[in-house]
JSON list of C-alpha atoms in Angstrom, two decimals:
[
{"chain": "A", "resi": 353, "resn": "UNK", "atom": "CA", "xyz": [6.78, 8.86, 14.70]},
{"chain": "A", "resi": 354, "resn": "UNK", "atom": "CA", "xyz": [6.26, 5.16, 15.77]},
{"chain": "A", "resi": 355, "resn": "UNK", "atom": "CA", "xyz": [5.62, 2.77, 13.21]},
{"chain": "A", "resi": 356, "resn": "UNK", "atom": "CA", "xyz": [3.73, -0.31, 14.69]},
{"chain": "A", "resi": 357, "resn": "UNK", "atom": "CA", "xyz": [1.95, -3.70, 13.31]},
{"chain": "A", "resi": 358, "resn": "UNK", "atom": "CA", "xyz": [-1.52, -3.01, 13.29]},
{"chain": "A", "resi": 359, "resn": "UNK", "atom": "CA", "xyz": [-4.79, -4.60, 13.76]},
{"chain": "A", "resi": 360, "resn": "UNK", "atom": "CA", "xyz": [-6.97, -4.01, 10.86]},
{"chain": "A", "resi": 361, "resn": "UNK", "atom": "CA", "xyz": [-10.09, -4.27, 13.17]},
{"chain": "A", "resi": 362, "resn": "UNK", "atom": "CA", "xyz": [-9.29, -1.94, 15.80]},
{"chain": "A", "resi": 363, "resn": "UNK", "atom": "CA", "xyz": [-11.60, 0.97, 15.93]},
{"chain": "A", "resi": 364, "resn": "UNK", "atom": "CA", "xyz": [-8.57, 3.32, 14.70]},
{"chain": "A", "resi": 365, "resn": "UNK", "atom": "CA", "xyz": [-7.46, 1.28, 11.92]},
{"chain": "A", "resi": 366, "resn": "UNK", "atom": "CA", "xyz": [-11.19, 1.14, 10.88]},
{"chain": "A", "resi": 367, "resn": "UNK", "atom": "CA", "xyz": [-11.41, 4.56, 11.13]},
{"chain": "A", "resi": 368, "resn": "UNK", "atom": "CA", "xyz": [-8.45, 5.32, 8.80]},
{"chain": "A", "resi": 369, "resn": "UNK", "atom": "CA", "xyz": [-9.82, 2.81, 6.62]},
{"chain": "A", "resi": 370, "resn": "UNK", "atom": "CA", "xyz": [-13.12, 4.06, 6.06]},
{"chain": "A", "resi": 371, "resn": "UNK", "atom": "CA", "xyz": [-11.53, 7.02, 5.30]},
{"chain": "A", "resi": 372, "resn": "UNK", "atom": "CA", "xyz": [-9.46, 5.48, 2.47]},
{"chain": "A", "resi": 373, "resn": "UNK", "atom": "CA", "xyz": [-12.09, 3.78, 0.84]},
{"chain": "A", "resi": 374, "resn": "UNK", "atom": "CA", "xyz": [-14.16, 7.11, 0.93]},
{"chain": "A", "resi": 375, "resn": "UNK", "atom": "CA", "xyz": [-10.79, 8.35, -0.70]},
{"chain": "A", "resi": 376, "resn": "UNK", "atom": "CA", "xyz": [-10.97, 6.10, -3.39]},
{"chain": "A", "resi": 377, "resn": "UNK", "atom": "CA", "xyz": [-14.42, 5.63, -4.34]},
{"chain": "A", "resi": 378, "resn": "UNK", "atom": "CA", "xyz": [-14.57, 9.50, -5.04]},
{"chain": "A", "resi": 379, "resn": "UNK", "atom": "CA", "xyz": [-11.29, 8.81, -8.05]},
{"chain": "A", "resi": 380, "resn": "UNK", "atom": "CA", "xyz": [-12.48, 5.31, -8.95]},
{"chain": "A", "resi": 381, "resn": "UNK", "atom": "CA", "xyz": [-15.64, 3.56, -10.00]},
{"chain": "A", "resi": 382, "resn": "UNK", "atom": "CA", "xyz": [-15.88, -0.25, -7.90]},
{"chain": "A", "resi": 383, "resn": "UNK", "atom": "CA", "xyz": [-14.54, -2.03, -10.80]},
{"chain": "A", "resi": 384, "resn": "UNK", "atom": "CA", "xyz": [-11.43, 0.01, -10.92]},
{"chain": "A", "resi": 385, "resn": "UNK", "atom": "CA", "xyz": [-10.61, -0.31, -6.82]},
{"chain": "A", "resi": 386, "resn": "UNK", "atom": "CA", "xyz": [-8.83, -3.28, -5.31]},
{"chain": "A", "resi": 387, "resn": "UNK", "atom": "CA", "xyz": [-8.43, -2.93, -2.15]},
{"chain": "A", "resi": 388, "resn": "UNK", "atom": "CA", "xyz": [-7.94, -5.92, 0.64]},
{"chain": "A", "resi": 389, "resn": "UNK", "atom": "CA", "xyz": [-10.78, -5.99, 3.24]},
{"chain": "A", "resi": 390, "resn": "UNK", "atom": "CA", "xyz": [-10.03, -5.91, 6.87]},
{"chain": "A", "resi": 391, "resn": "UNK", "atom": "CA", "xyz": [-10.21, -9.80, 6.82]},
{"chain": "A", "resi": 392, "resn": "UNK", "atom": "CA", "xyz": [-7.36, -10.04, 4.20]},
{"chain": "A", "resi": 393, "resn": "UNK", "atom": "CA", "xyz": [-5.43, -7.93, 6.09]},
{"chain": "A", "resi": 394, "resn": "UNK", "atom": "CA", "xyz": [-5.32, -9.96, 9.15]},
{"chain": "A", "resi": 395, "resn": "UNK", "atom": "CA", "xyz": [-4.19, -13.26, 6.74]},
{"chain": "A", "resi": 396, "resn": "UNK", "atom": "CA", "xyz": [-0.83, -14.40, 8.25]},
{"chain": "A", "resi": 397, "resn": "UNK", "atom": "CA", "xyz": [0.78, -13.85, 4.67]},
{"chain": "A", "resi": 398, "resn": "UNK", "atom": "CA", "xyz": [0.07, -9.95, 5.09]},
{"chain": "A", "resi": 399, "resn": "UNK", "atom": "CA", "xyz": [1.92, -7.40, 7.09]},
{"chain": "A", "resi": 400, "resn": "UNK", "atom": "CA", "xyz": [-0.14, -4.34, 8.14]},
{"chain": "A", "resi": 401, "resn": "UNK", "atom": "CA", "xyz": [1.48, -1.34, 9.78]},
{"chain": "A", "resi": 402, "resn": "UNK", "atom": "CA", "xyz": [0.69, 1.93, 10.88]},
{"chain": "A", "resi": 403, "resn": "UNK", "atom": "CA", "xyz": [2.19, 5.20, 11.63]},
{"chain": "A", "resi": 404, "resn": "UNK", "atom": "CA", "xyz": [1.50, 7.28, 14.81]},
{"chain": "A", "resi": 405, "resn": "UNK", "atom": "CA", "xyz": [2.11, 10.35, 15.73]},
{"chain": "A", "resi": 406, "resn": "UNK", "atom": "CA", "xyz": [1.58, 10.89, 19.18]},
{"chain": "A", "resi": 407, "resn": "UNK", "atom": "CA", "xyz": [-2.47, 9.15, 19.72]},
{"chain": "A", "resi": 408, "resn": "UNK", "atom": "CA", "xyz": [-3.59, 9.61, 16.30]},
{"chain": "A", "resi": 409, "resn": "UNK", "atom": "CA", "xyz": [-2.81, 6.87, 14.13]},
{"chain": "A", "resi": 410, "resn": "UNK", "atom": "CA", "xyz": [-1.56, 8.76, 10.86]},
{"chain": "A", "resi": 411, "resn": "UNK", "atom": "CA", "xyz": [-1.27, 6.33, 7.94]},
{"chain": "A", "resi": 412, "resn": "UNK", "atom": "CA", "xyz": [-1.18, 3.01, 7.15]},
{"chain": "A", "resi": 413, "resn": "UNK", "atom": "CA", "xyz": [0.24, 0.47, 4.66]},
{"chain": "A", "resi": 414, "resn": "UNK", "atom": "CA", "xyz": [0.06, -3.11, 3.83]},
{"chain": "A", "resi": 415, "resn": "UNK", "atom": "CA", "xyz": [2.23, -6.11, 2.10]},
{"chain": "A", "resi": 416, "resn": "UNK", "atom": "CA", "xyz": [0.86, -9.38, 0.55]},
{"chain": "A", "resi": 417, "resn": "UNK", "atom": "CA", "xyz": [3.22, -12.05, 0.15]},
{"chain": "A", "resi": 418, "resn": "UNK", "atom": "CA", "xyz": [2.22, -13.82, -3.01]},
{"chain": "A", "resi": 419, "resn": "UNK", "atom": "CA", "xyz": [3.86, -16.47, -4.67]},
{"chain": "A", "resi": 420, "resn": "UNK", "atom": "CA", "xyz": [3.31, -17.59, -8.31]},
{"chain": "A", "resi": 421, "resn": "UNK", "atom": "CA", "xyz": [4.80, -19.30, -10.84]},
{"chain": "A", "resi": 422, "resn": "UNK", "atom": "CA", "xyz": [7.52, -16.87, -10.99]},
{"chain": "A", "resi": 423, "resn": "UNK", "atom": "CA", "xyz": [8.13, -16.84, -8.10]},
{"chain": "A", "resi": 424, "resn": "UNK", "atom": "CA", "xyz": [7.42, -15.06, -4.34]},
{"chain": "A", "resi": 425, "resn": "UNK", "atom": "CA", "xyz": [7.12, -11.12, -4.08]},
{"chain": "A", "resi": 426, "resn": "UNK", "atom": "CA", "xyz": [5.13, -8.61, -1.93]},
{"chain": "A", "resi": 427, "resn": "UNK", "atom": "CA", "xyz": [2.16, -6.85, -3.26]},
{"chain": "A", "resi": 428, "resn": "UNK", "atom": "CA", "xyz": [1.91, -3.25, -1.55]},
{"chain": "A", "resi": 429, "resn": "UNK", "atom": "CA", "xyz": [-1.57, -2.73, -0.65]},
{"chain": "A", "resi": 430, "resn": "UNK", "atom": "CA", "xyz": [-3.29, 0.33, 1.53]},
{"chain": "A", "resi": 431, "resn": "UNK", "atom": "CA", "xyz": [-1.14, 2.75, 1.60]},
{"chain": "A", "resi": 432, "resn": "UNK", "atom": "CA", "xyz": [-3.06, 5.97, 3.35]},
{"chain": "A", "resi": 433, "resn": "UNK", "atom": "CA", "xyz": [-2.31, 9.04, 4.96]},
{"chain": "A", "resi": 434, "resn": "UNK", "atom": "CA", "xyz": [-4.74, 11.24, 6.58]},
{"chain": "A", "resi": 435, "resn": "UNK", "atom": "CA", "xyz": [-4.93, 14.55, 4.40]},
{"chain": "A", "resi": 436, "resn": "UNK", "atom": "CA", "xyz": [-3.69, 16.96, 7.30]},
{"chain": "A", "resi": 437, "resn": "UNK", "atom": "CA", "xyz": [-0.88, 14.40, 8.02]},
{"chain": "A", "resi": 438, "resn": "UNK", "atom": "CA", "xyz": [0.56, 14.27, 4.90]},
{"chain": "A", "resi": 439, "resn": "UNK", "atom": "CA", "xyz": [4.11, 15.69, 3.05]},
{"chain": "A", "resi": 440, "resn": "UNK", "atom": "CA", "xyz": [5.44, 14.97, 6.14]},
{"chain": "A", "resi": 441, "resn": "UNK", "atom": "CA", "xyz": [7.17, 11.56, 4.39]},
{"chain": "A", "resi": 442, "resn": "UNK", "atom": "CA", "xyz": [5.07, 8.98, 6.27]},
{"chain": "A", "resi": 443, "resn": "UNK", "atom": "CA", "xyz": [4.18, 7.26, 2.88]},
{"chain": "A", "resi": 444, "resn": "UNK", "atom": "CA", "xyz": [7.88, 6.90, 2.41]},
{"chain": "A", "resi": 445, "resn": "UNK", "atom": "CA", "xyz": [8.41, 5.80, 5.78]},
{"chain": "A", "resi": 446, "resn": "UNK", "atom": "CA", "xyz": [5.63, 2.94, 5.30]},
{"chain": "A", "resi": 447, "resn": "UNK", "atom": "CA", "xyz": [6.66, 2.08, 1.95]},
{"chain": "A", "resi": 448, "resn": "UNK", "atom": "CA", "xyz": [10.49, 1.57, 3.11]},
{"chain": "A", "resi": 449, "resn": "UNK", "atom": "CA", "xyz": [9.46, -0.38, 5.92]},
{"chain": "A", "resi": 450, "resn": "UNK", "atom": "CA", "xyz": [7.40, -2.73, 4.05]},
{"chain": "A", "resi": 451, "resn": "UNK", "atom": "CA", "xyz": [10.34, -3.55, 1.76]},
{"chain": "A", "resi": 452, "resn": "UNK", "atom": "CA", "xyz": [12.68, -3.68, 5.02]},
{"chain": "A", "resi": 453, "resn": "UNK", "atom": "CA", "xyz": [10.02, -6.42, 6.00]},
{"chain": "A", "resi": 454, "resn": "UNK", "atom": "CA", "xyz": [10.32, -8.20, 2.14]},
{"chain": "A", "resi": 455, "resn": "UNK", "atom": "CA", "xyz": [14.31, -8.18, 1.97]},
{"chain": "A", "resi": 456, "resn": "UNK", "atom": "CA", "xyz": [13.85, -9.77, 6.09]},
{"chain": "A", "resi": 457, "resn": "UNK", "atom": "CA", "xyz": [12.31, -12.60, 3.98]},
{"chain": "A", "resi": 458, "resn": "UNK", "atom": "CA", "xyz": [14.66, -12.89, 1.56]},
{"chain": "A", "resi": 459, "resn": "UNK", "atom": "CA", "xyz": [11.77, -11.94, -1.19]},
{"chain": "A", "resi": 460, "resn": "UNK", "atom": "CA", "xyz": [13.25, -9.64, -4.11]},
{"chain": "A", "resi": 461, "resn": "UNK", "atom": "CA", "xyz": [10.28, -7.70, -5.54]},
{"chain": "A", "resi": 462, "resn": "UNK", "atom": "CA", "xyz": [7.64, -5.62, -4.77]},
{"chain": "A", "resi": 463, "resn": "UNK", "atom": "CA", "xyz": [4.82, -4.79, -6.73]},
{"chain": "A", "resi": 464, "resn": "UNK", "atom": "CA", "xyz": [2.01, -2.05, -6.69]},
{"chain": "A", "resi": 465, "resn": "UNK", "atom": "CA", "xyz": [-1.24, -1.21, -8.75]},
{"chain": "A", "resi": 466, "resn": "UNK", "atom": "CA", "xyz": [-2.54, 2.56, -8.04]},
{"chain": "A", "resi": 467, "resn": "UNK", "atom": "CA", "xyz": [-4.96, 4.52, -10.05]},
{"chain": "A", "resi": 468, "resn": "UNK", "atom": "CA", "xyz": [-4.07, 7.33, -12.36]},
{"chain": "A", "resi": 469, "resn": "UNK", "atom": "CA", "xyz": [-5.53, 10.13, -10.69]},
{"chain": "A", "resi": 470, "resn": "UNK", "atom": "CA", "xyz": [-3.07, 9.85, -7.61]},
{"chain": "A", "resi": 471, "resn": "UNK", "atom": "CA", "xyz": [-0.07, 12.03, -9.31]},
{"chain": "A", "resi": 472, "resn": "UNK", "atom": "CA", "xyz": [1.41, 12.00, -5.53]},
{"chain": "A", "resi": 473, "resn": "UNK", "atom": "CA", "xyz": [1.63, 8.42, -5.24]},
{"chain": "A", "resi": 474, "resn": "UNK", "atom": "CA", "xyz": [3.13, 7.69, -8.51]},
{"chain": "A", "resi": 475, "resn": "UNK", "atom": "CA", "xyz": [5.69, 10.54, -7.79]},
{"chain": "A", "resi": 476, "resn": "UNK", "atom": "CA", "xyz": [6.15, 8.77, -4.78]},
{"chain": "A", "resi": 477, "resn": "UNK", "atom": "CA", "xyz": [6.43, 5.48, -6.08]},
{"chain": "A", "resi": 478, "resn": "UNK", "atom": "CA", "xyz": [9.06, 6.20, -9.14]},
{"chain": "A", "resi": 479, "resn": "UNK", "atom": "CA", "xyz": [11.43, 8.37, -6.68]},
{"chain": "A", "resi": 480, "resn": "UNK", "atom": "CA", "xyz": [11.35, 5.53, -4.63]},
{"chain": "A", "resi": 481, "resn": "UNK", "atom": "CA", "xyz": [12.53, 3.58, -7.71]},
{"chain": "A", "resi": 482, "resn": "UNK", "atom": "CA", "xyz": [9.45, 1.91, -8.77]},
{"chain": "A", "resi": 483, "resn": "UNK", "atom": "CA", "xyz": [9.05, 1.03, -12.89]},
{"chain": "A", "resi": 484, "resn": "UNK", "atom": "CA", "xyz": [5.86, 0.65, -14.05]},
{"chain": "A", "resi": 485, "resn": "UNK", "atom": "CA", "xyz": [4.90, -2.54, -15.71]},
{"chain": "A", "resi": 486, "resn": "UNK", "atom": "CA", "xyz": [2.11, -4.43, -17.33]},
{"chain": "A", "resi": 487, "resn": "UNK", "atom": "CA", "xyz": [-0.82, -6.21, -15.04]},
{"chain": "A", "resi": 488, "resn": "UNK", "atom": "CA", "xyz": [0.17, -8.84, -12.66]},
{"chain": "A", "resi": 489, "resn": "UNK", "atom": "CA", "xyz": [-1.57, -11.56, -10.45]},
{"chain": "A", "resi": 490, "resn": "UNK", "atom": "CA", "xyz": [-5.30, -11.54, -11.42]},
{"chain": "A", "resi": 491, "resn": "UNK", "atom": "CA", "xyz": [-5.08, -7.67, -12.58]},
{"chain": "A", "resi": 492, "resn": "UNK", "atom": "CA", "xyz": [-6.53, -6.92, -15.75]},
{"chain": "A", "resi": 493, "resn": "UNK", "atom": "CA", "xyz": [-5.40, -4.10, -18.33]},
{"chain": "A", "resi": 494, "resn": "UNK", "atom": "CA", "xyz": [-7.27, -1.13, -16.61]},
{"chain": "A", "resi": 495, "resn": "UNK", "atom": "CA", "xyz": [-7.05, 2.35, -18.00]},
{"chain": "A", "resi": 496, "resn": "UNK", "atom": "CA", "xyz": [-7.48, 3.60, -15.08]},
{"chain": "A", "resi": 497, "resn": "UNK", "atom": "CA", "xyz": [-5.29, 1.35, -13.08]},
{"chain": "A", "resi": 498, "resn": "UNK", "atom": "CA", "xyz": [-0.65, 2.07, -13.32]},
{"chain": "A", "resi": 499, "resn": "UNK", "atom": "CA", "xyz": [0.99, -1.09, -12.37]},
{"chain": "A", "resi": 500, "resn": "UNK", "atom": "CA", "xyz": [4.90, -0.75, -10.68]},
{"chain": "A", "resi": 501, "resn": "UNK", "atom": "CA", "xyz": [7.31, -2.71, -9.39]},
{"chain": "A", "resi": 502, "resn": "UNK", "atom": "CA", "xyz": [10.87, -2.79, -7.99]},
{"chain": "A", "resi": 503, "resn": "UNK", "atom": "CA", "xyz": [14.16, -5.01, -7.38]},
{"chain": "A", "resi": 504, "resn": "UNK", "atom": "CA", "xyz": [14.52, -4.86, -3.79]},
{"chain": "A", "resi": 505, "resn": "UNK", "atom": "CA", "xyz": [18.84, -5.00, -3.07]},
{"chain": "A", "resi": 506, "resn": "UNK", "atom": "CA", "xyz": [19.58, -7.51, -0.29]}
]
């Protein structure tokens, strides 16, 4: 398993792409998915990694660094695994290397919208100590939408 900084507009990161947003527009209707473009995810305040497994690139996750009035955290964005690639832990393996990456910048917090008809990611997300909260940034009170976020330790 190498996990590597990827280029959101190289023809495998497309690929896996594509197949995310297929993912999600078959749970969610368009006003219910927020997901960051390729563009957004070659912004020099996001960090966009993938997982490979041999030649095939097997998931892939982003972090936003975002920093409001409250403060800076990291917004977890893009988190994918290709169906015959997954419960092998590579969405754990992203998601702790994207907080590796937020404590590296001193930034405390990570935060996460995902839909409610992902029961793996939430399990996911709360055994990986994630609370759920209310909206955040420019989210709006979606019932389709679970917002989460955690205290990352130094």
């Amino acid at each position: 398993m190498q996990i590597e900084p990827l280029d959101p507009h190289s023809p495998a990161a497309r690929s896996l792409l594509a197949q995310s947003d297929a993912y999600m527009a078959a749970l969610y209707p368009g006003e219910s998915n927020h997901l960051l473009d390729p563009q957004a995810l070659a912004q020099p305040q996001v960090r966009f990694i993938g997982v490979w497994l041999a030649e095939w690139l097997a998931g892939c996750a982003a972090v936003k660094v975002v920093d409001d009035a409250d403060g800076p955290y990291g917004e977890i964005k893009r988190v994918f695994v290709q169906p015959h690639f997954r419960g092998r832990g590579i969405s754990k393996v992203l998601m702790e290397e994207l907080e590796s990456h937020l404590r590296a910048r001193g930034i405390g917090l990570a935060r996460l919208e995902t839909g409610v008809h992902q029961p793996e990611a939430l399990k996911l997300y709360e055994r990986l100590g994630y609370d759920r909260r209310a909206p955040f940034g420019d989210y709006t009170d979606d019932p389709l939408s679970v917002f989460m976020e955690k205290r990352l330790s130094a």
